[in-house]
C-alpha cells in the first residue's frame, strides 16, 4: 500500500523558515516527479512546486519563487520543501504528491496520482 507522509509543519512568525519533508512507503518513486501543493482555509488546492525524477528540473508558483526550494533524495524516497521568508499568506495545509501515471499538466492537482494527508503551516504576522 502506497503511503506518503508529510512532516515539518508548525506555527512560525513572518520571516521565519521551515523545512517540510515527505517520505513514501510501499513503492519506490525514484523515477517519478513529485510536487507540493497547498490549501488555505476556504480556498482551492494550489500548486506550489514540482521536481522531475532526477531533480534537474524544478518549477515554482510565482507566489513562492525565490523563497521556496524543492529538492529530493531518491535514496530516501523522499522530497523536501525549504520555505524561507515565510509570509502570513503562506498559511495553509501543505500536501506532497506524486505524478505516477497522469500526463496532465503538473500544476493541476488532478494530475497527481498519490497524495499525503498534509501538514499544517501557520505563519503569524
PDB file of C-alpha atoms in Angstrom:
ATOM      1  CA  UNK A   1       0.000   0.000   0.000  1.00  0.00           C
ATOM      2  CA  UNK A   2       1.410   3.342  -1.057  1.00  0.00           C
ATOM      3  CA  UNK A   3       1.643   5.977   1.642  1.00  0.00           C
ATOM      4  CA  UNK A   4       3.016   9.493   1.592  1.00  0.00           C
ATOM      5  CA  UNK A   5       3.666  11.189   4.887  1.00  0.00           C
ATOM      6  CA  UNK A   6       4.487  14.862   5.333  1.00  0.00           C
ATOM      7  CA  UNK A   7       6.198  16.370   8.344  1.00  0.00           C
ATOM      8  CA  UNK A   8       7.788  19.632   9.411  1.00  0.00           C
ATOM      9  CA  UNK A   9       4.805  21.945   9.600  1.00  0.00           C
ATOM     10  CA  UNK A  10       4.201  24.263  12.515  1.00  0.00           C
ATOM     11  CA  UNK A  11       3.495  27.756  13.763  1.00  0.00           C
ATOM     12  CA  UNK A  12       6.099  30.391  12.937  1.00  0.00           C
ATOM     13  CA  UNK A  13       6.339  34.149  12.701  1.00  0.00           C
ATOM     14  CA  UNK A  14       6.571  36.025   9.443  1.00  0.00           C
ATOM     15  CA  UNK A  15      10.096  35.966   8.083  1.00  0.00           C
ATOM     16  CA  UNK A  16      10.936  32.591   9.571  1.00  0.00           C
ATOM     17  CA  UNK A  17      11.848  29.388   7.759  1.00  0.00           C
ATOM     18  CA  UNK A  18      10.510  25.859   7.776  1.00  0.00           C
ATOM     19  CA  UNK A  19      11.558  22.683   6.028  1.00  0.00           C
ATOM     20  CA  UNK A  20       8.859  20.236   5.056  1.00  0.00           C
ATOM     21  CA  UNK A  21       9.621  16.605   4.378  1.00  0.00           C
ATOM     22  CA  UNK A  22       7.614  13.946   2.633  1.00  0.00           C
ATOM     23  CA  UNK A  23       8.532  10.285   2.562  1.00  0.00           C
ATOM     24  CA  UNK A  24       6.947   7.495   0.578  1.00  0.00           C
ATOM     25  CA  UNK A  25       6.446   3.899   1.553  1.00  0.00           C
ATOM     26  CA  UNK A  26       5.029   0.910  -0.209  1.00  0.00           C
ATOM     27  CA  UNK A  27       6.621   1.708  -3.539  1.00  0.00           C
ATOM     28  CA  UNK A  28       9.752   3.286  -4.945  1.00  0.00           C
ATOM     29  CA  UNK A  29       9.046   6.552  -6.720  1.00  0.00           C
ATOM     30  CA  UNK A  30      12.548   7.473  -7.765  1.00  0.00           C
ATOM     31  CA  UNK A  31      11.516   7.553 -11.433  1.00  0.00           C
ATOM     32  CA  UNK A  32       8.544   9.835 -10.957  1.00  0.00           C
ATOM     33  CA  UNK A  33       8.083  13.565 -10.496  1.00  0.00           C
ATOM     34  CA  UNK A  34       6.929  14.878  -7.136  1.00  0.00           C
ATOM     35  CA  UNK A  35       5.127  18.070  -6.227  1.00  0.00           C
ATOM     36  CA  UNK A  36       3.958  20.198  -3.342  1.00  0.00           C
ATOM     37  CA  UNK A  37       0.526  21.774  -3.203  1.00  0.00           C
ATOM     38  CA  UNK A  38      -1.168  23.786  -0.514  1.00  0.00           C
ATOM     39  CA  UNK A  39      -4.693  24.597   0.527  1.00  0.00           C
ATOM     40  CA  UNK A  40      -5.644  27.554   2.646  1.00  0.00           C
ATOM     41  CA  UNK A  41      -8.958  27.637   4.517  1.00  0.00           C
ATOM     42  CA  UNK A  42     -11.792  28.367   2.131  1.00  0.00           C
ATOM     43  CA  UNK A  43      -9.562  28.116  -0.916  1.00  0.00           C
ATOM     44  CA  UNK A  44      -8.873  25.550  -3.578  1.00  0.00           C
ATOM     45  CA  UNK A  45      -5.761  23.455  -3.518  1.00  0.00           C
ATOM     46  CA  UNK A  46      -2.997  25.231  -5.407  1.00  0.00           C
ATOM     47  CA  UNK A  47       0.313  24.297  -6.931  1.00  0.00           C
ATOM     48  CA  UNK A  48       3.465  25.237  -5.054  1.00  0.00           C
ATOM     49  CA  UNK A  49       6.445  23.401  -6.550  1.00  0.00           C
ATOM     50  CA  UNK A  50       7.361  20.473  -8.790  1.00  0.00           C
ATOM     51  CA  UNK A  51      10.536  18.485  -9.322  1.00  0.00           C
ATOM     52  CA  UNK A  52      11.317  15.984 -12.037  1.00  0.00           C
ATOM     53  CA  UNK A  53      12.593  12.486 -11.393  1.00  0.00           C
ATOM     54  CA  UNK A  54      16.289  13.320 -11.052  1.00  0.00           C
ATOM     55  CA  UNK A  55      15.978  16.821  -9.644  1.00  0.00           C
ATOM     56  CA  UNK A  56      17.291  18.583 -12.743  1.00  0.00           C
ATOM     57  CA  UNK A  57      14.087  20.484 -13.434  1.00  0.00           C
ATOM     58  CA  UNK A  58      12.137  22.429 -10.833  1.00  0.00           C
ATOM     59  CA  UNK A  59       9.123  24.635 -11.215  1.00  0.00           C
ATOM     60  CA  UNK A  60       7.514  27.009  -8.747  1.00  0.00           C
ATOM     61  CA  UNK A  61       4.377  29.033  -8.344  1.00  0.00           C
ATOM     62  CA  UNK A  62       5.084  32.724  -8.832  1.00  0.00           C
ATOM     63  CA  UNK A  63       3.992  33.388  -5.250  1.00  0.00           C
ATOM     64  CA  UNK A  64       6.839  31.296  -3.793  1.00  0.00           C
ATOM     65  CA  UNK A  65       9.565  31.716  -6.406  1.00  0.00           C
ATOM     66  CA  UNK A  66      12.795  32.861  -4.811  1.00  0.00           C
ATOM     67  CA  UNK A  67      11.634  31.904  -1.308  1.00  0.00           C
ATOM     68  CA  UNK A  68      10.885  28.168  -1.555  1.00  0.00           C
ATOM     69  CA  UNK A  69      13.159  25.400  -2.783  1.00  0.00           C
ATOM     70  CA  UNK A  70      12.078  21.879  -3.656  1.00  0.00           C
ATOM     71  CA  UNK A  71      14.553  19.020  -3.530  1.00  0.00           C
ATOM     72  CA  UNK A  72      14.515  15.260  -3.439  1.00  0.00           C
ATOM     73  CA  UNK A  73      16.551  12.347  -2.172  1.00  0.00           C
ATOM     74  CA  UNK A  74      15.885   9.280  -4.271  1.00  0.00           C
ATOM     75  CA  UNK A  75      17.917   7.164  -1.891  1.00  0.00           C
ATOM     76  CA  UNK A  76      15.440   8.051   0.825  1.00  0.00           C
ATOM     77  CA  UNK A  77      12.373   8.012  -1.455  1.00  0.00           C
ATOM     78  CA  UNK A  78      11.634  11.498  -0.158  1.00  0.00           C
ATOM     79  CA  UNK A  79      11.052  15.081  -1.225  1.00  0.00           C
ATOM     80  CA  UNK A  80      11.592  18.308   0.692  1.00  0.00           C
ATOM     81  CA  UNK A  81      10.372  21.881   0.614  1.00  0.00           C
ATOM     82  CA  UNK A  82      12.608  24.525   2.148  1.00  0.00           C
ATOM     83  CA  UNK A  83      10.491  27.577   2.867  1.00  0.00           C
ATOM     84  CA  UNK A  84      12.225  30.855   3.687  1.00  0.00           C
ATOM     85  CA  UNK A  85      10.907  34.339   4.336  1.00  0.00           C
ATOM     86  CA  UNK A  86       7.515  32.949   5.203  1.00  0.00           C
ATOM     87  CA  UNK A  87       4.538  35.273   4.951  1.00  0.00           C
ATOM     88  CA  UNK A  88       1.076  35.057   6.537  1.00  0.00           C
ATOM     89  CA  UNK A  89      -0.326  34.318   3.074  1.00  0.00           C
ATOM     90  CA  UNK A  90       1.697  31.079   3.098  1.00  0.00           C
ATOM     91  CA  UNK A  91      -0.570  29.740   5.835  1.00  0.00           C
ATOM     92  CA  UNK A  92      -2.104  26.519   4.550  1.00  0.00           C
ATOM     93  CA  UNK A  93      -2.080  22.775   4.742  1.00  0.00           C
ATOM     94  CA  UNK A  94       0.798  21.574   2.580  1.00  0.00           C
ATOM     95  CA  UNK A  95       0.500  18.331   0.659  1.00  0.00           C
ATOM     96  CA  UNK A  96       3.083  16.323  -1.191  1.00  0.00           C
ATOM     97  CA  UNK A  97       2.015  14.433  -4.270  1.00  0.00           C
ATOM     98  CA  UNK A  98       3.381  12.140  -6.933  1.00  0.00           C
ATOM     99  CA  UNK A  99       2.527  12.140 -10.603  1.00  0.00           C
ATOM    100  CA  UNK A 100       2.902   8.471 -11.455  1.00  0.00           C
ATOM    101  CA  UNK A 101       0.526   7.813 -14.356  1.00  0.00           C
ATOM    102  CA  UNK A 102      -1.322  11.003 -15.239  1.00  0.00           C
ATOM    103  CA  UNK A 103       0.079  13.114 -18.069  1.00  0.00           C
ATOM    104  CA  UNK A 104      -1.943  16.246 -17.367  1.00  0.00           C
ATOM    105  CA  UNK A 105      -0.095  19.483 -16.616  1.00  0.00           C
ATOM    106  CA  UNK A 106       1.547  19.166 -13.225  1.00  0.00           C
ATOM    107  CA  UNK A 107       0.184  22.467 -11.906  1.00  0.00           C
ATOM    108  CA  UNK A 108      -3.295  20.915 -11.860  1.00  0.00           C
ATOM    109  CA  UNK A 109      -3.976  18.948  -8.666  1.00  0.00           C
ATOM    110  CA  UNK A 110      -5.932  16.468 -10.785  1.00  0.00           C
ATOM    111  CA  UNK A 111      -2.675  15.436 -12.443  1.00  0.00           C
ATOM    112  CA  UNK A 112      -1.373  13.856  -9.245  1.00  0.00           C
ATOM    113  CA  UNK A 113      -1.945  10.194  -8.509  1.00  0.00           C
ATOM    114  CA  UNK A 114      -0.814   9.891  -4.903  1.00  0.00           C
ATOM    115  CA  UNK A 115      -1.259  12.321  -2.027  1.00  0.00           C
ATOM    116  CA  UNK A 116      -0.142  12.667   1.532  1.00  0.00           C
ATOM    117  CA  UNK A 117      -2.506  13.725   4.287  1.00  0.00           C
ATOM    118  CA  UNK A 118      -0.905  17.126   4.659  1.00  0.00           C
ATOM    119  CA  UNK A 119       0.952  19.139   7.260  1.00  0.00           C
ATOM    120  CA  UNK A 120      -0.265  22.480   8.587  1.00  0.00           C
ATOM    121  CA  UNK A 121       1.885  25.582   8.247  1.00  0.00           C
ATOM    122  CA  UNK A 122       0.723  28.665  10.102  1.00  0.00           C
ATOM    123  CA  UNK A 123       2.554  31.954   9.705  1.00  0.00           C
ATOM    124  CA  UNK A 124       1.682  34.721  12.119  1.00  0.00           C
ATOM    125  CA  UNK A 125       2.233  38.405  11.381  1.00  0.00           C
TER     126      UNK A 125
END
